[in-house]
Each structure stands twice: as C-alpha cells, then as structure tokens.
C-alpha cells in the first residue's frame, strides 16, 4: 500500500514537471523576441531586401505560435482545436503589440502596425498549418478509441 502511494506521488510529480516544461519553449522564444527588440536600431544588420524585416517578424511569431501550441496539453489541443488556435493567434497578437510598444522606447526603433500585422500573419500561418494537419489525421489515429481496446466477448 505504501509503495503504491509513493509511486502515485512520483507519477503526479513527474506529470506536473512535464506540464511545466511544455512552457519552456514559449518562454525562450519570447525571450529571444524581447532581446532582439531591445537592440538599438543602428545595431540591427539585415540584408538589403525589401520586406525582409516583415518576413523576420512573421517567422519568429510563427515559431512563437508553434511553441504556444506545444504548451497546450495534447488532448485539449485536439478536442478544442478551433478555440486553441484562436487563443494562440490572440496571444501572439497581444505579445506583438507589447513588443512594438517596447520598441517605442528603444533609440533608432519605432513601433509599426505593419510589424504587428506580420506577427499576426506568421502566427495565423502556423495555426492554419497545424489545423490542416489535424484534419488530415483521423480522430482514431490521434486519440485511440477505448472501444477498440476492449475485446468483445463472443
């Protein structure tokens, strides 16, 4: 009895840590975005290609959206996919807005609505790709049905 209790406590603790570890990629990407936003405008070296900054915004926020999707428990991601997708896009939009506000205090940087649009489009692209992936997989392959696991008695 005591051994089972310890095993259950260990499993619960392991589950708690694994759930918390799912947020580490989100925090890392947010930290990278903050670090890049903190750079003085004269320190940023980008290739002289039209729109490259918007592409960079879209890509990093696409990665942020992927990390945010990863942070959500898999069973919730599948059951509430539309709601989770919308929340991830909203999260990226709000973080993009705070990022642009933060940039308004950095010398050589200025906030831009076009950057927020690029951030949001990057997040939307990730969510749409993820949603398309969900539609190509049958629910039985994503979450095994309990009926299949039971053996019928003849």
Tab-separated table of N, CA and C in Angstrom:
chain	number	residue	atom	x	y	z
A	1	UNK	N	0.824	-1.196	0.000
A	1	UNK	CA	0.000	0.000	0.000
A	1	UNK	C	0.868	1.259	0.000
A	2	UNK	N	1.872	1.259	0.853
A	2	UNK	CA	2.747	2.418	0.950
A	2	UNK	C	3.548	2.605	-0.334
A	3	UNK	N	3.955	1.495	-0.951
A	3	UNK	CA	4.703	1.564	-2.208
A	3	UNK	C	3.865	2.152	-3.330
A	4	UNK	N	2.573	1.779	-3.367
A	4	UNK	CA	1.675	2.321	-4.383
A	4	UNK	C	1.473	3.820	-4.199
A	5	UNK	N	1.376	4.255	-2.952
A	5	UNK	CA	1.194	5.677	-2.680
A	5	UNK	C	2.410	6.474	-3.144
A	6	UNK	N	3.592	5.957	-2.849
A	6	UNK	CA	4.813	6.635	-3.286
A	6	UNK	C	4.902	6.669	-4.806
A	7	UNK	N	4.510	5.569	-5.454
A	7	UNK	CA	4.550	5.524	-6.915
A	7	UNK	C	3.588	6.540	-7.508
A	8	UNK	N	2.372	6.622	-6.935
A	8	UNK	CA	1.390	7.598	-7.407
A	8	UNK	C	1.868	9.034	-7.194
A	9	UNK	N	2.493	9.289	-6.049
A	9	UNK	CA	3.027	10.621	-5.790
A	9	UNK	C	4.137	10.958	-6.786
A	10	UNK	N	4.986	9.996	-7.076
A	10	UNK	CA	6.070	10.210	-8.034
A	10	UNK	C	5.517	10.460	-9.436
A	11	UNK	N	4.484	9.708	-9.830
A	11	UNK	CA	3.865	9.912	-11.143
A	11	UNK	C	3.218	11.293	-11.227
A	12	UNK	N	2.546	11.700	-10.163
A	12	UNK	CA	1.898	13.013	-10.149
A	12	UNK	C	2.945	14.125	-10.245
A	13	UNK	N	4.040	13.991	-9.521
A	13	UNK	CA	5.114	14.971	-9.563
A	13	UNK	C	5.750	15.013	-10.949
A	14	UNK	N	5.971	13.843	-11.541
A	14	UNK	CA	6.538	13.772	-12.885
A	14	UNK	C	5.617	14.438	-13.899
A	15	UNK	N	4.308	14.203	-13.783
A	15	UNK	CA	3.329	14.816	-14.681
A	15	UNK	C	3.324	16.332	-14.525
A	16	UNK	N	3.423	16.796	-13.267
A	16	UNK	CA	3.426	18.233	-13.014
A	16	UNK	C	4.645	18.892	-13.667
A	17	UNK	N	5.825	18.268	-13.535
A	17	UNK	CA	7.027	18.839	-14.143
A	17	UNK	C	6.966	18.796	-15.661
A	18	UNK	N	6.438	17.711	-16.224
A	18	UNK	CA	6.369	17.630	-17.681
A	18	UNK	C	5.407	18.672	-18.232
A	19	UNK	N	4.315	18.957	-17.522
A	19	UNK	CA	3.391	20.016	-17.944
A	19	UNK	C	4.063	21.369	-17.898
A	20	UNK	N	4.821	21.625	-16.868
A	20	UNK	CA	5.510	22.915	-16.743
A	20	UNK	C	6.623	23.049	-17.774
A	21	UNK	N	7.272	21.962	-18.085
A	21	UNK	CA	8.353	22.008	-19.077
A	21	UNK	C	7.830	22.364	-20.468
A	22	UNK	N	6.560	22.125	-20.723
A	22	UNK	CA	5.980	22.473	-22.025
A	22	UNK	C	5.987	23.983	-22.261
A	23	UNK	N	6.088	24.774	-21.201
A	23	UNK	CA	6.102	26.228	-21.337
A	23	UNK	C	7.504	26.789	-21.598
A	24	UNK	N	8.532	25.979	-21.433
A	24	UNK	CA	9.905	26.454	-21.624
A	24	UNK	C	10.130	26.981	-23.045
A	25	UNK	N	9.719	26.274	-24.110
A	25	UNK	CA	9.926	26.830	-25.452
A	25	UNK	C	9.238	28.180	-25.662
A	26	UNK	N	8.049	28.365	-25.093
A	26	UNK	CA	7.338	29.640	-25.221
A	26	UNK	C	8.170	30.753	-24.577
A	27	UNK	N	8.666	30.492	-23.376
A	27	UNK	CA	9.463	31.499	-22.676
A	27	UNK	C	10.760	31.802	-23.429
A	28	UNK	N	11.378	30.777	-23.998
A	28	UNK	CA	12.615	31.001	-24.761
A	28	UNK	C	12.364	31.877	-25.982
A	29	UNK	N	11.325	31.582	-26.735
A	29	UNK	CA	11.027	32.379	-27.930
A	29	UNK	C	10.653	33.802	-27.537
A	30	UNK	N	9.867	33.947	-26.476
A	30	UNK	CA	9.519	35.288	-26.015
A	30	UNK	C	10.771	36.052	-25.582
A	31	UNK	N	11.690	35.366	-24.940
A	31	UNK	CA	12.949	35.991	-24.531
A	31	UNK	C	13.782	36.425	-25.725
A	32	UNK	N	13.818	35.596	-26.752
A	32	UNK	CA	14.559	35.942	-27.972
A	32	UNK	C	13.938	37.179	-28.626
A	33	UNK	N	12.616	37.206	-28.713
A	33	UNK	CA	11.933	38.362	-29.303
A	33	UNK	C	12.238	39.622	-28.494
A	34	UNK	N	12.176	39.508	-27.172
A	34	UNK	CA	12.466	40.667	-26.323
A	34	UNK	C	13.905	41.129	-26.518
A	35	UNK	N	14.844	40.192	-26.561
A	35	UNK	CA	16.255	40.533	-26.759
A	35	UNK	C	16.461	41.254	-28.088
A	36	UNK	N	15.855	40.733	-29.151
A	36	UNK	CA	16.001	41.363	-30.460
A	36	UNK	C	15.338	42.745	-30.488
A	37	UNK	N	14.235	42.903	-29.784
A	37	UNK	CA	13.552	44.194	-29.726
A	37	UNK	C	14.336	45.216	-28.924
A	38	UNK	N	15.150	44.745	-28.027
A	38	UNK	CA	15.943	45.606	-27.161
A	38	UNK	C	17.131	46.223	-27.899
A	39	UNK	N	17.489	45.665	-29.051
A	39	UNK	CA	18.658	46.136	-29.791
A	39	UNK	C	18.423	47.521	-30.372
A	40	UNK	N	19.433	48.345	-30.278
A	40	UNK	CA	19.396	49.678	-30.876
A	40	UNK	C	19.205	49.536	-32.381
A	41	UNK	N	18.477	50.462	-32.974
A	41	UNK	CA	18.200	50.400	-34.409
A	41	UNK	C	19.450	50.368	-35.261
A	42	UNK	N	20.527	50.991	-34.803
A	42	UNK	CA	21.764	51.010	-35.592
A	42	UNK	C	22.538	49.698	-35.485
A	43	UNK	N	22.221	48.876	-34.484
A	43	UNK	CA	22.920	47.595	-34.299
A	43	UNK	C	22.330	46.472	-35.145
A	44	UNK	N	21.131	46.676	-35.673
A	44	UNK	CA	20.475	45.630	-36.446
A	44	UNK	C	21.026	45.606	-37.868
A	45	UNK	N	21.538	44.465	-38.257
A	45	UNK	CA	22.081	44.316	-39.609
A	45	UNK	C	21.212	43.297	-40.345
A	46	UNK	N	20.452	43.803	-41.300
A	46	UNK	CA	19.596	42.943	-42.111
A	46	UNK	C	20.011	43.087	-43.577
A	47	UNK	N	19.843	42.041	-44.361
A	47	UNK	CA	20.140	42.165	-45.789
A	47	UNK	C	19.261	43.245	-46.425
A	48	UNK	N	19.786	43.860	-47.466
A	48	UNK	CA	19.058	44.942	-48.134
A	48	UNK	C	18.055	44.355	-49.123
A	49	UNK	N	17.036	43.690	-48.569
A	49	UNK	CA	15.970	43.084	-49.364
A	49	UNK	C	14.660	43.688	-48.881
A	50	UNK	N	13.858	44.139	-49.819
A	50	UNK	CA	12.588	44.779	-49.448
A	50	UNK	C	11.709	43.802	-48.672
A	51	UNK	N	11.216	44.247	-47.517
A	51	UNK	CA	10.291	43.443	-46.718
A	51	UNK	C	10.936	42.361	-45.877
A	52	UNK	N	12.268	42.328	-45.804
A	52	UNK	CA	12.925	41.260	-45.037
A	52	UNK	C	12.591	41.357	-43.552
A	53	UNK	N	12.402	42.586	-43.060
A	53	UNK	CA	12.053	42.733	-41.645
A	53	UNK	C	10.664	42.166	-41.357
A	54	UNK	N	9.746	42.334	-42.291
A	54	UNK	CA	8.394	41.776	-42.098
A	54	UNK	C	8.435	40.252	-42.153
A	55	UNK	N	9.263	39.720	-43.045
A	55	UNK	CA	9.428	38.268	-43.117
A	55	UNK	C	10.007	37.730	-41.812
A	56	UNK	N	10.992	38.446	-41.260
A	56	UNK	CA	11.585	38.036	-39.986
A	56	UNK	C	10.542	38.066	-38.870
A	57	UNK	N	9.723	39.114	-38.855
A	57	UNK	CA	8.646	39.186	-37.858
A	57	UNK	C	7.698	37.996	-38.006
A	58	UNK	N	7.277	37.735	-39.220
A	58	UNK	CA	6.353	36.626	-39.451
A	58	UNK	C	6.940	35.290	-39.030
A	59	UNK	N	8.214	35.073	-39.337
A	59	UNK	CA	8.846	33.792	-38.996
A	59	UNK	C	8.989	33.598	-37.492
A	60	UNK	N	9.436	34.629	-36.785
A	60	UNK	CA	9.637	34.451	-35.347
A	60	UNK	C	8.305	34.281	-34.622
A	61	UNK	N	7.261	34.951	-35.112
A	61	UNK	CA	5.955	34.780	-34.477
A	61	UNK	C	5.294	33.466	-34.898
A	62	UNK	N	5.672	32.930	-36.037
A	62	UNK	CA	5.228	31.584	-36.405
A	62	UNK	C	5.839	30.567	-35.442
A	63	UNK	N	7.100	30.777	-35.092
A	63	UNK	CA	7.762	29.901	-34.118
A	63	UNK	C	7.124	30.076	-32.740
A	64	UNK	N	6.794	31.312	-32.369
A	64	UNK	CA	6.119	31.544	-31.081
A	64	UNK	C	4.771	30.829	-31.045
A	65	UNK	N	4.032	30.876	-32.138
A	65	UNK	CA	2.733	30.189	-32.191
A	65	UNK	C	2.917	28.672	-32.060
A	66	UNK	N	3.947	28.130	-32.716
A	66	UNK	CA	4.212	26.689	-32.608
A	66	UNK	C	4.566	26.318	-31.174
A	67	UNK	N	5.360	27.154	-30.527
A	67	UNK	CA	5.719	26.888	-29.131
A	67	UNK	C	4.489	26.985	-28.234
A	68	UNK	N	3.617	27.948	-28.507
A	68	UNK	CA	2.393	28.091	-27.708
A	68	UNK	C	1.473	26.890	-27.908
A	69	UNK	N	1.383	26.399	-29.140
A	69	UNK	CA	0.574	25.196	-29.381
A	69	UNK	C	1.157	23.996	-28.641
A	70	UNK	N	2.475	23.900	-28.621
A	70	UNK	CA	3.133	22.804	-27.913
A	70	UNK	C	2.853	22.866	-26.412
A	71	UNK	N	2.701	24.072	-25.877
A	71	UNK	CA	2.480	24.235	-24.440
A	71	UNK	C	1.114	23.731	-23.997
A	72	UNK	N	0.171	23.672	-24.919
A	72	UNK	CA	-1.178	23.213	-24.587
A	72	UNK	C	-1.187	21.681	-24.551
A	73	UNK	N	-1.849	21.132	-23.550
A	73	UNK	CA	-1.933	19.673	-23.439
A	73	UNK	C	-2.470	19.071	-24.735
A	74	UNK	N	-1.894	17.977	-25.211
A	74	UNK	CA	-2.315	17.393	-26.489
A	74	UNK	C	-3.802	17.060	-26.562
A	75	UNK	N	-4.386	16.537	-25.502
A	75	UNK	CA	-5.809	16.180	-25.563
A	75	UNK	C	-6.674	17.422	-25.707
A	76	UNK	N	-6.287	18.526	-25.086
A	76	UNK	CA	-7.044	19.778	-25.203
A	76	UNK	C	-6.864	20.361	-26.599
A	77	UNK	N	-5.635	20.289	-27.125
A	77	UNK	CA	-5.367	20.796	-28.478
A	77	UNK	C	-6.268	20.138	-29.497
A	78	UNK	N	-6.516	18.846	-29.349
A	78	UNK	CA	-7.318	18.108	-30.321
A	78	UNK	C	-8.807	18.362	-30.108
A	79	UNK	N	-9.265	18.309	-28.857
A	79	UNK	CA	-10.690	18.473	-28.575
A	79	UNK	C	-11.192	19.882	-28.858
A	80	UNK	N	-10.383	20.873	-28.572
A	80	UNK	CA	-10.813	22.266	-28.704
A	80	UNK	C	-9.914	22.995	-29.690
A	81	UNK	N	-9.700	22.410	-30.847
A	81	UNK	CA	-8.707	22.928	-31.781
A	81	UNK	C	-9.030	24.341	-32.269
A	82	UNK	N	-10.279	24.634	-32.573
A	82	UNK	CA	-10.627	25.966	-33.067
A	82	UNK	C	-10.391	27.025	-31.993
A	83	UNK	N	-10.823	26.746	-30.782
A	83	UNK	CA	-10.640	27.684	-29.676
A	83	UNK	C	-9.153	27.874	-29.363
A	84	UNK	N	-8.405	26.785	-29.334
A	84	UNK	CA	-6.979	26.876	-29.031
A	84	UNK	C	-6.264	27.665	-30.124
A	85	UNK	N	-6.599	27.401	-31.377
A	85	UNK	CA	-5.992	28.142	-32.487
A	85	UNK	C	-6.252	29.632	-32.374
A	86	UNK	N	-7.491	30.001	-32.067
A	86	UNK	CA	-7.837	31.418	-31.924
A	86	UNK	C	-7.103	32.055	-30.745
A	87	UNK	N	-6.986	31.323	-29.645
A	87	UNK	CA	-6.284	31.856	-28.475
A	87	UNK	C	-4.792	32.028	-28.745
A	88	UNK	N	-4.206	31.105	-29.481
A	88	UNK	CA	-2.783	31.221	-29.818
A	88	UNK	C	-2.548	32.446	-30.705
A	89	UNK	N	-3.417	32.656	-31.686
A	89	UNK	CA	-3.288	33.843	-32.545
A	89	UNK	C	-3.459	35.110	-31.717
A	90	UNK	N	-4.444	35.130	-30.823
A	90	UNK	CA	-4.666	36.293	-29.958
A	90	UNK	C	-3.450	36.528	-29.058
A	91	UNK	N	-2.896	35.471	-28.506
A	91	UNK	CA	-1.709	35.578	-27.657
A	91	UNK	C	-0.553	36.208	-28.441
A	92	UNK	N	-0.326	35.729	-29.657
A	92	UNK	CA	0.761	36.273	-30.474
A	92	UNK	C	0.496	37.723	-30.860
A	93	UNK	N	-0.751	38.046	-31.157
A	93	UNK	CA	-1.111	39.428	-31.477
A	93	UNK	C	-0.823	40.344	-30.294
A	94	UNK	N	-1.258	39.941	-29.106
A	94	UNK	CA	-1.046	40.768	-27.913
A	94	UNK	C	0.440	40.900	-27.584
A	95	UNK	N	1.189	39.810	-27.728
A	95	UNK	CA	2.630	39.903	-27.463
A	95	UNK	C	3.298	40.792	-28.507
A	96	UNK	N	2.848	40.721	-29.753
A	96	UNK	CA	3.375	41.589	-30.798
A	96	UNK	C	3.100	43.056	-30.494
A	97	UNK	N	1.915	43.331	-29.964
A	97	UNK	CA	1.575	44.715	-29.607
A	97	UNK	C	2.471	45.207	-28.468
A	98	UNK	N	2.687	44.373	-27.462
A	98	UNK	CA	3.561	44.787	-26.358
A	98	UNK	C	5.004	44.929	-26.843
A	99	UNK	N	5.402	44.102	-27.794
A	99	UNK	CA	6.743	44.189	-28.379
A	99	UNK	C	6.921	45.526	-29.101
A	100	UNK	N	5.930	45.926	-29.869
A	100	UNK	CA	6.011	47.208	-30.584
A	100	UNK	C	6.004	48.380	-29.597
A	101	UNK	N	5.225	48.276	-28.548
A	101	UNK	CA	5.228	49.324	-27.517
A	101	UNK	C	6.615	49.408	-26.885
A	102	UNK	N	7.193	48.264	-26.578
A	102	UNK	CA	8.539	48.204	-26.005
A	102	UNK	C	9.549	48.862	-26.941
A	103	UNK	N	9.414	48.626	-28.246
A	103	UNK	CA	10.350	49.203	-29.205
A	103	UNK	C	10.255	50.724	-29.256
A	104	UNK	N	9.131	51.280	-28.868
A	104	UNK	CA	8.983	52.740	-28.909
A	104	UNK	C	9.936	53.440	-27.940
A	105	UNK	N	10.483	52.707	-26.972
A	105	UNK	CA	11.419	53.281	-26.011
A	105	UNK	C	12.879	53.051	-26.403
A	106	UNK	N	13.132	52.330	-27.481
A	106	UNK	CA	14.488	51.980	-27.897
A	106	UNK	C	14.968	52.973	-28.956
A	107	UNK	N	16.143	53.589	-28.749
A	107	UNK	CA	16.661	54.541	-29.740
A	107	UNK	C	16.830	53.878	-31.115
A	108	UNK	N	16.396	54.575	-32.136
A	108	UNK	CA	16.524	54.061	-33.500
A	108	UNK	C	15.433	53.078	-33.899
A	109	UNK	N	14.497	52.817	-33.007
A	109	UNK	CA	13.394	51.894	-33.292
A	109	UNK	C	12.080	52.644	-33.166
A	110	UNK	N	11.094	52.204	-33.909
A	110	UNK	CA	9.773	52.813	-33.785
A	110	UNK	C	8.710	51.732	-33.974
A	111	UNK	N	7.581	51.885	-33.289
A	111	UNK	CA	6.512	50.900	-33.434
A	111	UNK	C	5.878	50.976	-34.818
A	112	UNK	N	5.390	49.829	-35.278
A	112	UNK	CA	4.788	49.782	-36.608
A	112	UNK	C	3.596	48.833	-36.607
A	113	UNK	N	2.502	49.321	-37.126
A	113	UNK	CA	1.329	48.464	-37.291
A	113	UNK	C	1.580	47.352	-38.301
A	114	UNK	N	2.444	47.623	-39.275
A	114	UNK	CA	2.780	46.597	-40.271
A	114	UNK	C	3.539	45.442	-39.626
A	115	UNK	N	4.356	45.755	-38.629
A	115	UNK	CA	5.053	44.682	-37.908
A	115	UNK	C	4.053	43.816	-37.144
A	116	UNK	N	3.063	44.452	-36.525
A	116	UNK	CA	2.035	43.699	-35.797
A	116	UNK	C	1.258	42.814	-36.769
A	117	UNK	N	0.968	43.351	-37.951
A	117	UNK	CA	0.277	42.550	-38.965
A	117	UNK	C	1.135	41.350	-39.386
A	118	UNK	N	2.430	41.577	-39.588
A	118	UNK	CA	3.328	40.475	-39.956
A	118	UNK	C	3.403	39.436	-38.842
A	119	UNK	N	3.440	39.898	-37.588
A	119	UNK	CA	3.454	38.983	-36.434
A	119	UNK	C	2.204	38.093	-36.445
A	120	UNK	N	1.071	38.739	-36.629
A	120	UNK	CA	-0.204	38.022	-36.606
A	120	UNK	C	-0.316	37.050	-37.773
A	121	UNK	N	0.130	37.465	-38.949
A	121	UNK	CA	0.084	36.565	-40.115
A	121	UNK	C	0.995	35.358	-39.925
A	122	UNK	N	2.145	35.569	-39.299
A	122	UNK	CA	3.037	34.443	-39.005
A	122	UNK	C	2.383	33.444	-38.064
A	123	UNK	N	1.721	33.969	-37.025
A	123	UNK	CA	1.016	33.096	-36.073
A	123	UNK	C	-0.140	32.382	-36.759
A	124	UNK	N	-0.874	33.115	-37.600
A	124	UNK	CA	-2.001	32.501	-38.315
A	124	UNK	C	-1.528	31.389	-39.246
A	125	UNK	N	-0.404	31.595	-39.901
A	125	UNK	CA	0.128	30.564	-40.799
A	125	UNK	C	0.418	29.280	-40.040
A	126	UNK	N	1.040	29.410	-38.880
A	126	UNK	CA	1.326	28.218	-38.072
A	126	UNK	C	0.043	27.529	-37.639
A	127	UNK	N	-0.928	28.293	-37.169
A	127	UNK	CA	-2.192	27.717	-36.700
A	127	UNK	C	-2.935	27.048	-37.865
A	128	UNK	N	-2.924	27.668	-39.039
A	128	UNK	CA	-3.598	27.068	-40.198
A	128	UNK	C	-2.909	25.778	-40.645
A	129	UNK	N	-1.598	25.768	-40.634
A	129	UNK	CA	-0.865	24.542	-40.984
A	129	UNK	C	-1.175	23.460	-39.963
A	130	UNK	N	-1.159	23.824	-38.675
A	130	UNK	CA	-1.476	22.868	-37.620
A	130	UNK	C	-2.911	22.361	-37.772
A	131	UNK	N	-3.845	23.258	-38.061
A	131	UNK	CA	-5.234	22.844	-38.254
A	131	UNK	C	-5.393	21.926	-39.455
A	132	UNK	N	-4.672	22.203	-40.524
A	132	UNK	CA	-4.707	21.323	-41.693
A	132	UNK	C	-4.143	19.953	-41.379
A	133	UNK	N	-3.102	19.925	-40.548
A	133	UNK	CA	-2.523	18.642	-40.140
A	133	UNK	C	-3.536	17.845	-39.335
A	134	UNK	N	-4.285	18.519	-38.469
A	134	UNK	CA	-5.304	17.817	-37.670
A	134	UNK	C	-6.384	17.219	-38.559
A	135	UNK	N	-6.768	17.948	-39.611
A	135	UNK	CA	-7.835	17.460	-40.476
A	135	UNK	C	-7.399	16.255	-41.302
A	136	UNK	N	-6.104	16.148	-41.600
A	136	UNK	CA	-5.638	15.013	-42.392
A	136	UNK	C	-5.536	13.741	-41.561
A	137	UNK	N	-5.464	13.904	-40.257
A	137	UNK	CA	-5.388	12.743	-39.365
A	137	UNK	C	-6.784	12.399	-38.878
A	138	UNK	N	-7.112	11.143	-38.894
A	138	UNK	CA	-8.419	10.744	-38.372
A	138	UNK	C	-8.379	10.781	-36.850
A	139	UNK	N	-9.489	11.073	-36.206
A	139	UNK	CA	-9.504	11.142	-34.740
A	139	UNK	C	-9.048	9.846	-34.086
A	140	UNK	N	-9.300	8.721	-34.733
A	140	UNK	CA	-8.890	7.450	-34.142
A	140	UNK	C	-7.366	7.341	-34.076
A	141	UNK	N	-6.681	7.952	-35.013
A	141	UNK	CA	-5.225	7.865	-35.016
A	141	UNK	C	-4.614	8.838	-34.023
A	142	UNK	N	-5.301	9.938	-33.738
A	142	UNK	CA	-4.767	10.914	-32.801
A	142	UNK	C	-5.045	10.479	-31.368
A	143	UNK	N	-6.287	10.141	-31.073
A	143	UNK	CA	-6.664	9.672	-29.741
A	143	UNK	C	-7.291	8.293	-29.914
A	144	UNK	N	-6.608	7.252	-29.472
A	144	UNK	CA	-7.165	5.909	-29.631
A	144	UNK	C	-8.505	5.768	-28.928
A	145	UNK	N	-9.420	5.125	-29.594
A	145	UNK	CA	-10.730	4.899	-29.029
A	145	UNK	C	-10.664	3.798	-27.987
A	146	UNK	N	-11.434	3.947	-26.931
A	146	UNK	CA	-11.455	2.909	-25.896
A	146	UNK	C	-12.182	1.661	-26.388
A	147	UNK	N	-13.108	1.836	-27.303
A	147	UNK	CA	-13.844	0.680	-27.805
A	147	UNK	C	-12.925	-0.295	-28.516
A	148	UNK	N	-11.956	0.219	-29.217
A	148	UNK	CA	-11.032	-0.673	-29.928
A	148	UNK	C	-10.214	-1.509	-28.980
A	149	UNK	N	-9.901	-0.915	-27.816
A	149	UNK	CA	-9.041	-1.605	-26.855
A	149	UNK	C	-9.771	-2.751	-26.162
A	150	UNK	N	-11.090	-2.667	-26.103
A	150	UNK	CA	-11.873	-3.727	-25.463
A	150	UNK	C	-12.048	-4.892	-26.421
A	151	UNK	N	-12.005	-6.050	-25.892
A	151	UNK	CA	-12.240	-7.243	-26.712
A	151	UNK	C	-13.675	-7.673	-26.502
A	152	UNK	N	-14.338	-7.899	-27.598
A	152	UNK	CA	-15.728	-8.331	-27.481
A	152	UNK	C	-15.784	-9.802	-27.109
A	153	UNK	N	-16.733	-10.108	-26.276
A	153	UNK	CA	-16.909	-11.477	-25.819
A	153	UNK	C	-17.923	-12.132	-26.719
A	154	UNK	N	-17.555	-13.276	-27.318
A	154	UNK	CA	-18.458	-13.972	-28.246
A	154	UNK	C	-19.118	-15.114	-27.540
